[in-house]
C-alpha atoms as one frame of an Amber mdcrd trajectory, in Angstrom:
protein
  28.076 -20.390  19.604  27.929 -24.106  20.438  28.371 -26.620  17.632  24.755
 -27.791  17.927  23.528 -24.184  17.781  25.509 -23.660  14.583  23.902 -26.767
  13.090  20.411 -25.506  14.021  21.097 -22.200  12.248  22.427 -23.940   9.136
  19.376 -26.205   8.922  17.080 -23.206   9.452  18.776 -21.259   6.614  18.569
 -24.252   4.256  14.865 -24.743   4.966  14.120 -21.041   4.491  15.841 -21.139
   1.112  14.336 -24.429  -0.088  10.788 -23.613   0.981  10.873 -20.000  -0.197
   9.939 -18.280   3.047   9.757 -14.726   1.783   6.844 -12.297   1.353   4.796
 -12.138  -1.835   3.650  -8.537  -2.118   1.867  -7.600  -5.342   1.787  -3.907
  -6.274  -0.805  -3.055  -8.939  -0.478   0.377 -10.558  -3.392   1.726 -12.585
  -3.077   4.373 -15.282  -0.219   6.639 -16.294   0.479   8.413 -12.999   0.205
   5.153 -11.089   2.655   3.612 -13.544   5.259   6.290 -12.860   5.091   5.646
  -9.132   5.243   1.909  -9.824   8.453   2.329 -11.843  10.073   4.104  -8.912
   9.028   1.350  -6.476  10.247  -1.358  -8.882  13.625   0.387  -9.158  14.134
  -0.028  -5.396  14.410  -3.819  -5.792  12.490  -4.654  -2.621  12.714  -8.369
  -1.777   9.435 -10.214  -2.252   7.717  -7.371  -4.135   6.308  -7.770  -7.647
   5.203  -4.574  -9.392   2.467  -4.851 -12.036   1.355  -1.992 -14.288  -2.278
  -2.112 -15.442  -3.671   0.030 -18.247  -5.571   0.004 -21.543  -2.937   2.209
 -23.165  -0.157   0.586 -25.201   2.328   2.838 -23.377   2.086   0.445 -20.442
   4.465  -1.803 -22.392   7.272   0.720 -22.013   7.223   0.827 -18.221  10.141
  -0.667 -16.275   8.189  -2.909 -13.922   7.985  -6.654 -13.274   4.844  -7.232
 -15.333   2.654  -5.215 -17.711  -1.033  -5.948 -18.123  -2.674  -4.221 -21.069
  -6.376  -4.846 -20.619  -9.537  -4.132 -22.573  -8.456  -4.827 -26.148 -11.557
  -6.924 -26.725 -13.942  -4.215 -25.458 -12.238  -0.922 -26.364 -12.740  -1.217
 -30.126 -11.055   1.655 -31.958 -10.414   3.549 -28.737  -6.850   3.496 -27.413
  -7.629   4.744 -23.903 -10.483   5.456 -21.501 -10.548   9.191 -22.364 -10.633
   9.899 -18.636 -13.890   8.001 -18.119 -13.834   6.049 -14.859 -16.895   3.985
 -15.863 -15.070   2.692 -18.938 -12.158   1.607 -16.737 -14.546  -0.084 -14.293
 -16.033  -2.100 -17.152 -12.595  -3.107 -18.433 -11.601  -4.343 -14.973 -14.868
  -6.251 -14.531 -14.178  -8.057 -17.813 -10.587  -8.809 -16.744 -11.307 -10.027
 -13.226  -9.805 -13.499 -13.721  -6.457 -12.086 -14.868  -6.229  -9.894 -11.793
  -7.457 -12.625  -9.450  -4.775 -15.017 -10.694  -2.140 -12.548  -9.483  -3.950
 -11.572  -6.283  -4.583 -15.177  -5.227  -0.840 -15.883  -5.088  -0.064 -12.778
  -2.997   0.303 -12.438   0.760  -0.687  -8.763   0.590  -1.672  -6.292  -2.134
  -0.930  -2.624  -2.769  -3.003  -0.672  -5.309  -1.786   2.615  -6.814  -3.919
   5.072  -8.763  -4.241   8.793  -9.442  -7.841   9.800  -8.812  -9.697  12.117
 -11.138  -9.135  10.336 -14.435 -10.035   7.011 -16.012  -7.946   3.971 -15.214
  -6.402   5.431 -12.065  -9.878   6.031 -10.676 -12.195   3.406 -12.154  -9.549
   0.716 -12.496  -8.327   0.961  -8.935 -11.769   1.373  -7.359 -13.273  -1.559
  -9.261 -10.341  -3.717  -8.173 -10.912  -2.637  -4.568 -14.565  -3.675  -4.924
 -13.553  -7.006  -6.384 -11.109  -7.663  -3.552 -13.676  -6.713  -0.910 -16.100
  -9.175  -2.500 -13.756 -12.104  -3.118 -10.791 -12.141  -0.735  -9.627 -11.377
   2.790  -6.031 -10.668   1.795  -4.548  -7.484   3.311  -4.861  -4.558   0.902
  -3.656  -0.956   0.961  -4.385   1.682  -1.683  -2.035   4.549  -2.529  -4.331
   7.356  -3.679  -2.637  10.130  -5.670  -4.617  13.393  -5.629  -4.196  15.896
  -8.495  -3.162  19.512  -7.928  -5.884  21.881  -6.719  -5.339  24.011  -9.839
  -6.650  21.053 -11.865 -10.114  22.045 -10.714 -12.312  19.574 -12.611  -9.938
  16.671 -12.104  -9.537  17.526  -8.417 -13.322  17.658  -7.974 -13.684  14.207
  -9.576 -10.875  12.906  -7.371 -12.616  14.144  -4.200 -15.843  12.463  -5.327
 -13.946   9.208  -5.909 -12.326   9.477  -2.478 -15.756   9.898  -0.884 -16.935
   6.820  -2.785 -14.027   4.773  -1.382 -14.991   5.905   2.119 -18.734   5.364
   1.623 -18.340   1.856   0.209 -15.710   1.022   2.835 -13.379  -0.383   0.209
 -10.353  -0.656   2.463  -7.302   1.088   3.857  -5.804   3.911   1.828  -3.013
   6.476   2.051  -3.318   9.861   0.320  -0.430  11.301  -1.690  -1.503  14.889
  -2.383   0.245  16.560  -5.319  -0.281  19.942  -3.629   2.393  18.904  -1.122
   4.954  19.191  -3.921   4.373  22.951  -4.162   6.347  23.563  -0.969   9.523
  22.335  -2.673   9.986  25.546  -4.665  13.717  25.136  -5.295  13.344  21.568
  -6.567  12.580  20.230 -10.035   9.159  18.654 -10.466  10.799  15.263 -11.166
  12.810  15.418  -7.938   9.742  16.551  -6.001   7.669  13.665  -7.340  10.468
  11.249  -6.485  10.247  12.441  -2.878   6.572  11.491  -2.918   7.283   8.161
  -4.590   9.991   7.479  -2.005   7.321   7.577   0.713   5.339   4.973  -1.195
   8.395   2.759  -1.661   9.174   3.034   2.045   5.637   1.903   2.933   5.891
  -1.053   0.560   9.233  -2.024   2.095   7.748  -1.847   5.607   4.827  -4.013
   4.477   7.233  -6.547   2.943   9.392  -6.603   6.097   6.373  -7.058   8.364
   4.942  -9.806   6.149   8.304 -11.592   6.098   8.437 -11.438   9.885   4.940
 -12.924  10.223   5.685 -15.669   7.683   8.921 -16.648   9.420   7.221 -16.769
  12.809   4.528 -19.028  11.372   7.126 -21.179   9.594   9.137 -21.511  12.811
   6.088 -22.531  14.841   5.030 -25.191  12.311   8.293 -26.652  11.033  11.141
 -25.589  13.307   9.651 -25.490  16.792  11.346 -28.734  17.875  14.486 -28.331
  15.742  16.938 -27.580  18.630  15.776 -30.637  20.572  15.967 -32.849  17.476
  19.525 -31.705  16.728  20.551 -32.221  20.380  19.071 -35.723  20.362  20.693
 -36.642  17.045  24.067 -35.302  18.171  23.869 -37.305  21.383  22.952 -40.451
  19.424  25.886 -39.993  17.031  28.266 -39.362  19.907  27.019 -42.503  21.723
  27.431 -44.602  18.591  30.961 -43.268  18.161  31.876 -44.277  21.722  30.652
 -47.843  21.345  31.797 -48.319  17.773
């Protein structure tokens, strides 16, 4: 590598570091099941990814994620959770929109995680999808966790919620079906779930890598497009001054 090329690379690295050219991916996990998947993703330490657990339950405080948001204290009264009621979760989210928007506004892309069929995982995630559709054009992907088929009532509610997401065109989503875990008969349930969570973490990593690539291309085109020519010119000027000094 020529000396000037080395200088270009050094300047590029310094500018990347000083100007923070890395992705800002926010992962919001709603409810208990969403929180467990969020913990797994947070444990992967993916560069540029911030994992946020969202719930009305005080147990959210015990999750190992980057940020915990316990919402709804002012509207829940004596109740400590949504009791599986999606409408309650929707109301809590609607009253907490500013808190969520503050995080979303500083993101390059957003991932939402929720287990359909219950309260916060259903109502919390869906109401946030509605809010994002209404207020922002930021890229969004939802990780939808479906309950086991043997959980008949919960599964039926989850299918209804999935149809609602489709009908209202709330955005891109990926289904993680718990029934898929049944094929891993010789594996503990924890290990089987971790296989599912690993798929989610891999998707988040791919999103972060793609976003980083786009950001760097944009950064290069705006700030570094003429850098090689500038370095060449400056080097020639310094060399000329040295000759005639």
